[in-house]
Short mmCIF file of N, CA and C in Angstrom, two decimals:
data_model
loop_
_atom_site.label_atom_id
_atom_site.label_comp_id
_atom_site.label_asym_id
_atom_site.label_seq_id
_atom_site.Cartn_x
_atom_site.Cartn_y
_atom_site.Cartn_z
N UNK D 1 -30.18 17.51 7.47
CA UNK D 1 -29.51 17.43 8.76
C UNK D 1 -29.38 15.71 9.24
N UNK D 2 -30.43 14.97 8.65
CA UNK D 2 -30.24 13.61 8.60
C UNK D 2 -29.13 13.14 8.16
N UNK D 3 -28.73 13.59 6.82
CA UNK D 3 -27.49 13.22 6.13
C UNK D 3 -25.96 13.33 6.93
N UNK D 4 -26.16 14.71 7.45
CA UNK D 4 -25.03 14.97 8.08
C UNK D 4 -24.81 14.55 9.55
N UNK D 5 -25.84 14.24 10.15
CA UNK D 5 -25.73 13.38 11.51
C UNK D 5 -25.15 11.97 11.25
N UNK D 6 -25.68 11.29 9.96
CA UNK D 6 -25.30 9.96 9.58
C UNK D 6 -23.86 10.15 9.15
N UNK D 7 -23.26 11.06 8.61
CA UNK D 7 -22.12 11.06 8.03
C UNK D 7 -20.96 11.62 9.50
N UNK D 8 -21.42 12.20 10.22
CA UNK D 8 -20.77 12.53 11.40
C UNK D 8 -20.44 11.40 12.40
N UNK D 9 -21.42 10.18 12.27
CA UNK D 9 -21.38 8.99 12.81
C UNK D 9 -20.14 7.87 12.41
N UNK D 10 -19.58 8.21 11.30
CA UNK D 10 -18.58 7.39 10.73
C UNK D 10 -17.39 7.49 11.63
N UNK D 11 -17.03 6.47 12.26
CA UNK D 11 -15.88 6.37 13.21
C UNK D 11 -14.46 6.35 12.54
N UNK D 12 -13.55 7.26 13.24
CA UNK D 12 -12.32 7.46 12.52
C UNK D 12 -11.44 8.41 13.47
N UNK D 13 -10.30 7.75 13.89
CA UNK D 13 -9.49 8.68 14.48
C UNK D 13 -8.34 9.45 13.41
N UNK D 14 -8.18 8.77 12.56
CA UNK D 14 -7.00 9.37 11.36
C UNK D 14 -7.51 10.17 10.43
N UNK D 15 -8.80 9.87 9.89
CA UNK D 15 -9.32 10.68 9.01
C UNK D 15 -10.67 11.30 9.47
N UNK D 16 -11.08 12.64 8.89
CA UNK D 16 -12.06 13.20 9.34
C UNK D 16 -12.76 13.94 8.26
N UNK D 17 -14.15 13.97 8.45
CA UNK D 17 -15.00 14.70 7.49
C UNK D 17 -15.15 16.20 7.90
N UNK D 18 -15.03 17.32 7.10
CA UNK D 18 -15.20 18.64 7.55
C UNK D 18 -16.07 19.17 6.62
N UNK D 19 -17.22 19.63 7.20
CA UNK D 19 -18.25 20.27 6.34
C UNK D 19 -17.98 21.74 6.14
N UNK D 20 -17.93 22.14 4.88
CA UNK D 20 -17.45 23.58 4.64
C UNK D 20 -19.13 24.47 4.50
N UNK D 21 -19.85 23.83 3.85
CA UNK D 21 -21.01 24.58 3.76
C UNK D 21 -22.40 23.59 3.62
N UNK D 22 -23.44 23.92 4.23
CA UNK D 22 -24.64 23.16 4.08
C UNK D 22 -25.75 24.04 3.79
N UNK D 23 -26.52 23.46 3.05
CA UNK D 23 -27.66 24.17 2.72
C UNK D 23 -28.90 23.09 2.05
N UNK D 24 -29.92 23.95 1.72
CA UNK D 24 -31.15 23.33 1.12
C UNK D 24 -31.14 23.90 -0.30
N UNK D 25 -31.65 23.07 -1.05
CA UNK D 25 -32.18 23.60 -2.63
C UNK D 25 -31.06 22.94 -3.56
N UNK D 26 -31.24 23.28 -4.95
CA UNK D 26 -30.41 22.71 -5.83
C UNK D 26 -28.98 23.28 -5.81
N UNK D 27 -27.94 22.42 -6.19
CA UNK D 27 -26.78 22.98 -6.25
C UNK D 27 -26.32 23.85 -7.29
N UNK D 28 -25.89 24.92 -6.74
CA UNK D 28 -25.80 26.07 -7.55
C UNK D 28 -24.11 26.37 -7.74
N UNK D 29 -24.20 27.68 -8.62
CA UNK D 29 -22.71 27.98 -9.28
C UNK D 29 -21.83 28.54 -7.81
N UNK D 30 -22.43 28.97 -6.92
CA UNK D 30 -21.48 29.32 -5.76
C UNK D 30 -20.95 28.22 -4.81
N UNK D 31 -21.84 27.13 -4.91
CA UNK D 31 -21.43 25.81 -4.33
C UNK D 31 -20.10 25.21 -5.11
N UNK D 32 -20.31 25.30 -6.49
CA UNK D 32 -19.25 24.79 -6.99
C UNK D 32 -17.88 25.48 -7.11
N UNK D 33 -17.90 26.82 -7.06
CA UNK D 33 -17.04 27.69 -6.69
C UNK D 33 -16.47 27.40 -5.50
N UNK D 34 -17.12 27.36 -4.36
CA UNK D 34 -16.47 27.07 -2.97
C UNK D 34 -15.84 25.83 -2.89
N UNK D 35 -16.49 24.88 -3.40
CA UNK D 35 -15.82 23.58 -3.39
C UNK D 35 -14.74 23.47 -4.34
N UNK D 36 -14.43 24.05 -5.43
CA UNK D 36 -13.19 24.23 -6.29
C UNK D 36 -12.14 24.96 -5.63
N UNK D 37 -12.40 26.13 -4.70
CA UNK D 37 -11.51 26.62 -4.03
C UNK D 37 -10.89 25.98 -3.00
N UNK D 38 -11.75 25.32 -2.19
CA UNK D 38 -11.37 24.44 -1.12
C UNK D 38 -11.00 22.87 -0.97
N UNK D 39 -10.97 22.64 -2.43
CA UNK D 39 -10.69 21.23 -2.78
C UNK D 39 -11.43 20.05 -2.04
N UNK D 40 -12.94 20.47 -2.35
CA UNK D 40 -13.83 19.70 -1.59
C UNK D 40 -14.78 19.05 -2.59
N UNK D 41 -15.42 17.96 -2.09
CA UNK D 41 -16.49 17.51 -3.12
C UNK D 41 -17.90 17.96 -2.71
N UNK D 42 -18.76 17.84 -3.58
CA UNK D 42 -20.29 18.34 -3.23
C UNK D 42 -21.26 17.16 -3.26
N UNK D 43 -21.88 17.07 -2.03
CA UNK D 43 -22.94 15.88 -1.84
C UNK D 43 -24.27 16.59 -1.98
N UNK D 44 -24.91 15.97 -2.95
CA UNK D 44 -26.17 16.48 -3.02
C UNK D 44 -27.34 15.47 -2.70
N UNK D 45 -28.39 15.70 -1.88
CA UNK D 45 -29.17 14.68 -1.41
C UNK D 45 -30.65 15.05 -1.99
N UNK D 46 -31.16 14.30 -2.76
CA UNK D 46 -32.25 14.55 -3.49
C UNK D 46 -32.70 15.99 -4.24
N UNK D 47 -31.46 16.35 -4.89
CA UNK D 47 -31.45 17.60 -5.33
C UNK D 47 -30.79 17.54 -6.74
N UNK D 48 -30.83 18.49 -7.63
CA UNK D 48 -30.29 18.47 -8.96
C UNK D 48 -29.24 19.66 -8.96
N UNK D 49 -28.58 19.61 -10.11
CA UNK D 49 -27.53 20.80 -10.35
C UNK D 49 -28.27 21.74 -11.29
N UNK D 50 -28.17 23.17 -11.06
CA UNK D 50 -28.71 24.06 -11.75
C UNK D 50 -28.15 24.39 -12.97
N UNK D 51 -28.59 25.10 -13.98
CA UNK D 51 -27.70 25.27 -15.18
C UNK D 51 -26.43 26.13 -14.97
N UNK D 52 -26.43 27.13 -14.36
CA UNK D 52 -25.29 27.86 -13.96
C UNK D 52 -24.24 27.09 -13.23
N UNK D 53 -24.65 26.23 -12.49
CA UNK D 53 -23.63 25.43 -11.68
C UNK D 53 -22.98 24.50 -12.77
N UNK D 54 -23.83 24.22 -13.86
CA UNK D 54 -23.49 23.05 -14.91
C UNK D 54 -22.33 23.70 -15.67
N UNK D 55 -22.55 24.87 -16.04
CA UNK D 55 -21.56 25.74 -16.83
C UNK D 55 -20.40 26.08 -15.91
N UNK D 56 -20.38 26.28 -14.62
CA UNK D 56 -19.21 26.51 -13.87
C UNK D 56 -18.36 25.20 -13.64
N UNK D 57 -19.11 23.89 -13.62
CA UNK D 57 -18.63 22.56 -13.61
C UNK D 57 -17.50 22.42 -14.80
N UNK D 58 -17.96 22.78 -15.93
CA UNK D 58 -17.12 22.70 -17.13
C UNK D 58 -15.88 23.75 -17.07
N UNK D 59 -15.98 24.80 -16.43
CA UNK D 59 -14.70 25.58 -16.28
C UNK D 59 -13.99 24.89 -15.04
N UNK D 60 -14.47 24.63 -14.11
CA UNK D 60 -13.94 24.06 -12.75
C UNK D 60 -14.43 22.70 -12.24
N UNK D 61 -13.94 21.84 -12.93
CA UNK D 61 -14.39 20.50 -12.71
C UNK D 61 -14.34 20.04 -11.15
N UNK D 62 -15.47 19.66 -10.56
CA UNK D 62 -15.35 19.44 -9.15
C UNK D 62 -16.32 18.11 -9.00
N UNK D 63 -15.90 17.10 -8.31
CA UNK D 63 -16.56 15.99 -7.83
C UNK D 63 -18.08 16.23 -7.16
N UNK D 64 -19.07 16.03 -7.90
CA UNK D 64 -20.49 16.24 -7.56
C UNK D 64 -21.22 14.80 -7.39
N UNK D 65 -21.63 14.44 -6.33
CA UNK D 65 -22.35 13.23 -6.01
C UNK D 65 -23.60 13.37 -5.44
N UNK D 66 -24.45 12.87 -6.02
CA UNK D 66 -25.87 12.97 -5.80
C UNK D 66 -26.40 11.51 -5.41
N UNK D 67 -27.35 11.63 -4.40
CA UNK D 67 -27.92 10.59 -3.67
C UNK D 67 -29.35 10.58 -3.63
N UNK D 68 -30.09 9.49 -3.54
CA UNK D 68 -31.43 9.34 -3.14
C UNK D 68 -31.61 8.90 -1.88
N UNK D 69 -30.80 7.95 -1.46
CA UNK D 69 -30.75 7.13 -0.21
C UNK D 69 -29.83 7.52 0.75
N UNK D 70 -30.11 7.82 1.91
CA UNK D 70 -28.96 8.30 3.10
C UNK D 70 -28.04 6.97 3.19
N UNK D 71 -28.45 5.84 3.40
CA UNK D 71 -27.37 4.70 3.47
C UNK D 71 -26.29 4.65 2.32
N UNK D 72 -26.72 4.90 1.06
CA UNK D 72 -25.87 4.89 -0.15
C UNK D 72 -24.77 6.13 0.01
N UNK D 73 -25.25 7.19 0.43
CA UNK D 73 -24.18 8.21 0.66
C UNK D 73 -23.25 7.99 1.71
N UNK D 74 -23.98 7.47 2.87
CA UNK D 74 -22.91 7.06 3.95
C UNK D 74 -21.92 5.97 3.71
N UNK D 75 -22.37 5.03 2.94
CA UNK D 75 -21.46 3.86 2.49
C UNK D 75 -20.51 4.35 1.37
N UNK D 76 -20.89 5.05 0.61
CA UNK D 76 -19.83 5.79 -0.35
C UNK D 76 -18.79 6.57 0.30
N UNK D 77 -19.07 7.65 1.33
CA UNK D 77 -18.23 8.20 1.84
C UNK D 77 -17.59 7.60 2.81
N UNK D 78 -17.78 6.56 3.49
CA UNK D 78 -17.30 5.45 4.33
C UNK D 78 -15.91 4.93 3.44
N UNK D 79 -16.43 4.42 2.26
CA UNK D 79 -15.53 3.66 1.48
C UNK D 79 -14.39 4.61 0.95
N UNK D 80 -14.81 5.91 0.71
CA UNK D 80 -13.97 6.98 0.24
C UNK D 80 -12.85 7.29 1.36
N UNK D 81 -13.53 7.50 2.76
CA UNK D 81 -12.56 7.76 3.82
C UNK D 81 -11.49 6.39 3.98
N UNK D 82 -12.03 5.10 3.84
CA UNK D 82 -10.93 3.87 3.98
C UNK D 82 -10.19 4.05 3.04
N UNK D 83 -10.25 4.40 1.97
CA UNK D 83 -9.15 4.47 0.87
C UNK D 83 -8.18 5.61 1.10
N UNK D 84 -8.34 6.54 2.14
CA UNK D 84 -7.39 7.51 2.63
C UNK D 84 -6.64 6.92 3.73
N UNK D 85 -7.25 5.76 4.30
CA UNK D 85 -6.30 5.20 5.49
C UNK D 85 -5.11 4.58 5.08
N UNK D 86 -3.79 4.75 5.70
CA UNK D 86 -2.66 3.92 5.21
C UNK D 86 -2.86 2.28 5.64
N UNK D 87 -2.66 1.57 4.46
CA UNK D 87 -2.87 0.36 4.66
C UNK D 87 -1.85 -0.48 5.46
N UNK D 88 -2.35 -1.49 6.19
CA UNK D 88 -1.47 -2.37 7.27
C UNK D 88 -0.52 -3.19 6.15
N UNK D 89 0.64 -3.19 6.57
CA UNK D 89 1.64 -4.36 6.07
C UNK D 89 1.88 -5.42 6.92
N UNK D 90 1.96 -6.48 6.02
CA UNK D 90 2.05 -7.84 6.68
C UNK D 90 3.08 -8.60 6.31
N UNK D 91 3.98 -9.00 6.90
CA UNK D 91 5.17 -10.11 6.24
C UNK D 91 4.52 -11.41 5.84
N UNK D 92 4.93 -11.69 4.93
CA UNK D 92 4.34 -13.15 4.24
C UNK D 92 5.78 -14.11 4.07
N UNK D 93 5.87 -14.89 5.03
CA UNK D 93 7.04 -15.74 5.11
C UNK D 93 7.13 -16.40 3.67
N UNK D 94 8.41 -16.45 2.94
CA UNK D 94 8.62 -17.11 1.68
C UNK D 94 9.85 -18.37 2.03
N UNK D 95 10.92 -17.91 2.69
CA UNK D 95 11.86 -18.91 2.75
C UNK D 95 12.84 -18.71 4.01
N UNK D 96 13.62 -19.75 4.37
CA UNK D 96 14.78 -19.67 5.21
C UNK D 96 15.92 -20.12 4.57
N UNK D 97 17.02 -19.05 4.50
CA UNK D 97 18.25 -19.74 3.71
C UNK D 97 19.44 -19.62 4.38
N UNK D 98 20.25 -20.60 4.32
CA UNK D 98 21.70 -20.62 5.08
C UNK D 98 22.58 -20.21 4.26
N UNK D 99 23.57 -19.15 4.63
CA UNK D 99 24.73 -18.81 3.95
C UNK D 99 25.77 -19.67 4.26
N UNK D 100 26.36 -20.35 3.29
CA UNK D 100 27.50 -21.61 3.46
C UNK D 100 28.71 -20.85 3.11
N UNK D 101 28.94 -19.99 1.84
CA UNK D 101 30.12 -19.31 1.84
C UNK D 101 29.91 -17.96 1.18
N UNK D 102 30.86 -17.06 1.36
CA UNK D 102 31.09 -15.92 0.71
C UNK D 102 31.89 -15.69 -0.48
N UNK D 103 31.46 -15.21 -1.56
CA UNK D 103 32.50 -14.90 -2.57
C UNK D 103 32.68 -13.37 -2.77
N UNK D 104 33.77 -13.01 -2.95
CA UNK D 104 33.97 -11.60 -3.56
C UNK D 104 34.40 -11.73 -5.20
N UNK D 105 33.32 -11.25 -5.89
CA UNK D 105 33.43 -11.24 -7.32
C UNK D 105 33.77 -9.79 -7.72
N UNK D 106 34.61 -9.62 -8.90
CA UNK D 106 35.02 -8.22 -9.27
C UNK D 106 33.72 -7.68 -9.70
N UNK D 107 32.68 -8.02 -10.49
CA UNK D 107 31.71 -7.34 -11.06
C UNK D 107 30.45 -7.40 -9.93
N UNK D 108 30.06 -8.50 -9.55
CA UNK D 108 28.86 -8.49 -8.73
C UNK D 108 29.19 -7.99 -7.28
N UNK D 109 30.25 -7.85 -6.85
CA UNK D 109 30.62 -7.71 -5.52
C UNK D 109 30.69 -8.79 -4.56
N UNK D 110 29.90 -8.75 -3.49
CA UNK D 110 29.91 -9.82 -2.51
C UNK D 110 28.67 -10.54 -2.69
N UNK D 111 28.95 -11.95 -3.05
CA UNK D 111 27.83 -12.88 -3.28
C UNK D 111 27.85 -14.01 -2.29
N UNK D 112 26.66 -14.36 -1.85
CA UNK D 112 26.63 -15.16 -0.67
C UNK D 112 26.34 -16.72 -1.38
N UNK D 113 27.06 -17.68 -1.09
CA UNK D 113 26.67 -18.99 -1.70
C UNK D 113 25.84 -19.74 -0.68
N UNK D 114 24.44 -19.93 -1.00
CA UNK D 114 23.45 -20.31 0.01
C UNK D 114 22.67 -21.82 -0.33
N UNK D 115 22.14 -22.21 0.73
CA UNK D 115 21.41 -23.47 0.57
C UNK D 115 19.93 -22.98 1.10
N UNK D 116 18.93 -23.33 0.14
CA UNK D 116 17.52 -23.04 0.52
C UNK D 116 17.07 -24.17 1.48
N UNK D 117 16.87 -23.72 2.89
CA UNK D 117 16.44 -24.95 3.77
C UNK D 117 14.69 -25.09 3.88
N UNK D 118 14.35 -23.98 3.61
CA UNK D 118 12.74 -24.14 3.66
C UNK D 118 12.12 -23.00 2.81
N UNK D 119 10.99 -23.32 2.11
CA UNK D 119 10.34 -22.50 0.96
C UNK D 119 10.95 -22.26 -0.14
N UNK D 120 10.62 -21.32 -0.86
CA UNK D 120 11.37 -20.77 -2.03
C UNK D 120 11.70 -19.43 -2.28
N UNK D 121 12.85 -19.08 -2.66
CA UNK D 121 13.36 -17.69 -2.91
C UNK D 121 12.85 -17.10 -4.13
N UNK D 122 12.49 -15.90 -3.74
CA UNK D 122 12.07 -15.30 -5.37
C UNK D 122 12.73 -13.99 -5.55
N UNK D 123 13.36 -13.55 -6.83
CA UNK D 123 14.37 -12.65 -6.88
C UNK D 123 13.86 -11.20 -6.23
N UNK D 124 12.69 -10.73 -6.30
CA UNK D 124 12.46 -9.54 -5.81
C UNK D 124 11.75 -9.31 -4.34
N UNK D 125 12.34 -10.50 -3.61
CA UNK D 125 11.76 -10.61 -2.22
C UNK D 125 12.60 -9.66 -1.19
N UNK D 126 12.15 -9.45 -0.19
CA UNK D 126 12.64 -8.55 0.71
C UNK D 126 13.25 -9.70 1.77
N UNK D 127 14.29 -9.13 2.49
CA UNK D 127 15.10 -10.28 3.47
C UNK D 127 15.42 -9.52 4.87
N UNK D 128 15.68 -10.27 5.68
CA UNK D 128 16.21 -9.89 6.90
C UNK D 128 17.36 -10.95 6.98
N UNK D 129 18.59 -10.47 7.31
CA UNK D 129 19.79 -11.27 7.54
C UNK D 129 20.00 -11.36 9.00
N UNK D 130 20.11 -12.68 9.36
CA UNK D 130 20.14 -12.85 10.99
C UNK D 130 21.57 -13.58 11.33
N UNK D 131 22.01 -13.06 12.24
CA UNK D 131 23.48 -13.43 12.83
C UNK D 131 23.12 -13.87 14.42
N UNK D 132 23.40 -15.00 14.67
CA UNK D 132 23.28 -15.26 16.03
C UNK D 132 21.86 -15.02 16.49
N UNK D 133 20.79 -15.22 15.73
CA UNK D 133 19.28 -15.03 15.87
C UNK D 133 19.01 -13.59 15.92
N UNK D 134 19.87 -12.67 15.65
CA UNK D 134 19.54 -11.20 15.70
C UNK D 134 19.62 -10.63 14.48
N UNK D 135 18.69 -9.79 14.01
CA UNK D 135 18.61 -9.22 12.75
C UNK D 135 19.55 -8.09 12.49
N UNK D 136 20.48 -8.41 11.75
CA UNK D 136 21.63 -7.44 11.28
C UNK D 136 21.44 -6.43 10.15
N UNK D 137 20.31 -6.79 9.27
CA UNK D 137 20.25 -5.97 8.15
C UNK D 137 18.86 -6.48 7.69
N UNK D 138 17.96 -5.29 7.22
CA UNK D 138 16.88 -5.66 6.52
C UNK D 138 16.97 -4.83 5.31
N UNK D 139 16.65 -5.62 3.93
CA UNK D 139 16.75 -5.03 2.69
C UNK D 139 16.04 -5.80 1.43
N UNK D 140 16.59 -6.13 0.38
CA UNK D 140 16.10 -6.79 -0.55
C UNK D 140 17.12 -7.59 -0.97
N UNK D 141 16.74 -8.59 -2.06
CA UNK D 141 17.72 -9.26 -2.95
C UNK D 141 18.05 -8.40 -4.04
N UNK D 142 19.38 -8.30 -4.52
CA UNK D 142 19.73 -7.73 -5.60
C UNK D 142 20.03 -8.61 -6.82
N UNK D 143 20.51 -9.82 -6.55
CA UNK D 143 20.39 -10.83 -7.68
C UNK D 143 20.28 -12.29 -7.04
N UNK D 144 19.75 -13.04 -7.72
CA UNK D 144 19.63 -14.57 -7.52
C UNK D 144 20.00 -15.32 -8.73
N UNK D 145 20.96 -16.15 -8.52
CA UNK D 145 21.57 -16.91 -9.56
C UNK D 145 21.81 -18.49 -8.93
N UNK D 146 21.65 -19.29 -10.01
CA UNK D 146 21.55 -20.85 -9.94
C UNK D 146 22.71 -20.99 -10.66
N UNK D 147 23.90 -21.58 -10.39
CA UNK D 147 25.21 -21.69 -11.13
C UNK D 147 25.60 -20.26 -11.45
N UNK D 148 25.50 -19.95 -12.89
CA UNK D 148 25.81 -18.92 -13.53
C UNK D 148 24.64 -18.11 -14.27
N UNK D 149 23.50 -18.60 -14.02
CA UNK D 149 22.45 -17.99 -14.66
C UNK D 149 21.64 -17.35 -13.62
N UNK D 150 21.12 -16.22 -14.26
CA UNK D 150 20.15 -15.35 -13.51
C UNK D 150 18.79 -16.31 -13.33
N UNK D 151 18.13 -16.21 -12.25
CA UNK D 151 16.80 -17.06 -12.22
C UNK D 151 15.96 -16.11 -11.43
N UNK D 152 14.60 -16.56 -11.65
CA UNK D 152 13.41 -15.93 -11.04
C UNK D 152 13.10 -16.28 -9.57
N UNK D 153 13.31 -17.92 -9.21
CA UNK D 153 13.22 -18.35 -7.91
C UNK D 153 14.28 -19.85 -7.97
N UNK D 154 14.42 -19.78 -6.65
CA UNK D 154 14.90 -21.05 -6.29
C UNK D 154 14.20 -21.93 -5.61
N UNK D 155 13.93 -23.04 -5.55
CA UNK D 155 13.27 -24.06 -4.59
C UNK D 155 13.80 -24.63 -3.36
N UNK D 156 13.30 -25.10 -2.53
CA UNK D 156 13.76 -25.91 -1.18
C UNK D 156 14.71 -26.79 -1.60
N UNK D 157 15.76 -27.05 -0.87
CA UNK D 157 16.73 -28.00 -1.21
C UNK D 157 17.82 -27.85 -2.19
N UNK D 158 17.61 -26.37 -2.94
CA UNK D 158 18.65 -26.11 -3.89
C UNK D 158 19.70 -25.26 -3.40
N UNK D 159 20.91 -25.26 -4.04
CA UNK D 159 21.84 -24.14 -3.83
C UNK D 159 21.59 -22.78 -4.63
N UNK D 160 22.07 -21.68 -4.29
CA UNK D 160 22.01 -20.54 -5.12
C UNK D 160 22.96 -19.38 -4.58
N UNK D 161 23.10 -18.43 -5.63
CA UNK D 161 23.93 -17.47 -5.10
C UNK D 161 23.08 -15.99 -5.08
N UNK D 162 23.24 -15.45 -4.14
CA UNK D 162 22.50 -14.34 -3.64
C UNK D 162 23.36 -12.93 -3.26
N UNK D 163 23.01 -12.06 -3.85
CA UNK D 163 23.63 -10.73 -3.64
C UNK D 163 22.61 -9.91 -2.83
N UNK D 164 22.70 -9.02 -2.05
CA UNK D 164 21.76 -8.23 -1.16
C UNK D 164 22.02 -6.70 -1.41
N UNK D 165 21.05 -5.85 -2.02
CA UNK D 165 21.23 -4.59 -2.19
C UNK D 165 21.78 -4.02 -0.85
N UNK D 166 22.95 -3.06 -1.13
CA UNK D 166 23.45 -2.22 -0.23
C UNK D 166 23.90 -2.95 0.91
N UNK D 167 24.42 -4.26 0.87
CA UNK D 167 24.87 -4.96 2.02
C UNK D 167 25.99 -5.87 1.69
N UNK D 168 27.23 -5.70 2.34
CA UNK D 168 28.35 -6.40 1.85
C UNK D 168 28.89 -7.44 3.08
N UNK D 169 28.36 -7.43 4.04
CA UNK D 169 28.90 -7.80 5.10
C UNK D 169 28.44 -9.29 5.70
N UNK D 170 27.86 -10.09 4.53
CA UNK D 170 27.37 -11.28 4.85
C UNK D 170 28.48 -12.14 5.21
N UNK D 171 28.18 -13.08 6.20
CA UNK D 171 29.22 -14.27 6.82
C UNK D 171 28.61 -15.54 6.48
N UNK D 172 29.39 -16.46 6.42
CA UNK D 172 29.17 -17.93 6.36
C UNK D 172 28.48 -18.01 7.87
N UNK D 173 27.41 -18.71 7.70
CA UNK D 173 26.60 -19.09 9.10
C UNK D 173 25.43 -18.14 9.40
N UNK D 174 25.34 -17.08 8.55
CA UNK D 174 24.17 -16.05 8.62
C UNK D 174 22.99 -16.95 8.04
N UNK D 175 21.72 -16.59 8.53
CA UNK D 175 20.61 -17.02 7.98
C UNK D 175 20.09 -15.71 7.33
N UNK D 176 19.47 -16.09 6.01
CA UNK D 176 18.46 -15.23 5.27
C UNK D 176 17.02 -15.63 5.26
N UNK D 177 16.24 -14.73 6.17
CA UNK D 177 14.95 -14.97 5.79
C UNK D 177 14.22 -14.24 4.87
N UNK D 178 13.65 -14.74 3.87
CA UNK D 178 13.07 -13.91 2.69
C UNK D 178 11.37 -13.95 2.97
N UNK D 179 10.96 -12.59 2.49
CA UNK D 179 9.37 -12.62 2.69
C UNK D 179 8.99 -11.49 1.77
N UNK D 180 7.72 -11.42 1.62
CA UNK D 180 6.94 -10.35 0.93
C UNK D 180 6.27 -9.59 1.75
N UNK D 181 5.94 -8.24 1.37
CA UNK D 181 5.06 -7.34 2.20
C UNK D 181 3.72 -7.44 1.59
N UNK D 182 2.84 -7.76 2.27
CA UNK D 182 1.47 -7.72 2.00
C UNK D 182 0.65 -6.58 2.45
N UNK D 183 -0.10 -5.96 1.50
CA UNK D 183 -0.58 -4.59 1.97
C UNK D 183 -2.22 -4.94 2.30
N UNK D 184 -2.70 -4.78 3.52
CA UNK D 184 -4.19 -5.06 3.79
C UNK D 184 -4.99 -3.68 3.86
N UNK D 185 -5.86 -3.67 3.12
CA UNK D 185 -6.60 -2.38 3.40
C UNK D 185 -7.44 -2.30 4.61
N UNK D 186 -7.45 -1.15 5.34
CA UNK D 186 -7.99 -0.96 6.70
C UNK D 186 -9.52 -0.63 6.39
N UNK D 187 -10.27 -1.00 7.34
CA UNK D 187 -11.76 -0.54 7.56
C UNK D 187 -11.80 0.39 8.61
N UNK D 188 -13.02 1.03 8.53
CA UNK D 188 -13.32 1.97 9.58
C UNK D 188 -14.34 1.40 10.63
#
């Protein structure tokens, strides 16, 4: 009961614990069958797994976690629940790029002739295309060229050619802001 009370106190609006069965004594074969049928884990507190349950675990592998200290069990379950939470995403600014000219190439389609005003551009970056201060498209860089060579990155103060995945309406004077999406694990 003390373990269940402690586990119920873990705060969360998005993920919840559901107790299917509680009891006292060693973990037995019926516990394993129930956990297997309901896609659950078995949490044992200062108990062992009996022989029939071990045989059943060989047929139906189920996650069995045994603890001797309540705080270890609570921390372990809290970490498991945090792993289920959708991580927060954060934009990490990489560069600001000015579109100076637009070229229509037969192979590559539309390529923007650009000047890197601030930061550095990397080939796999996400981008926002801004026109008159408004975002007109969000996507990712398709190709990044310096003269005629494909490059991984272009530094501040240099010119480059950029094509954007699924966007061919780039205009001279547009601003491209490149960024990376950082995933941040959430805590309960």
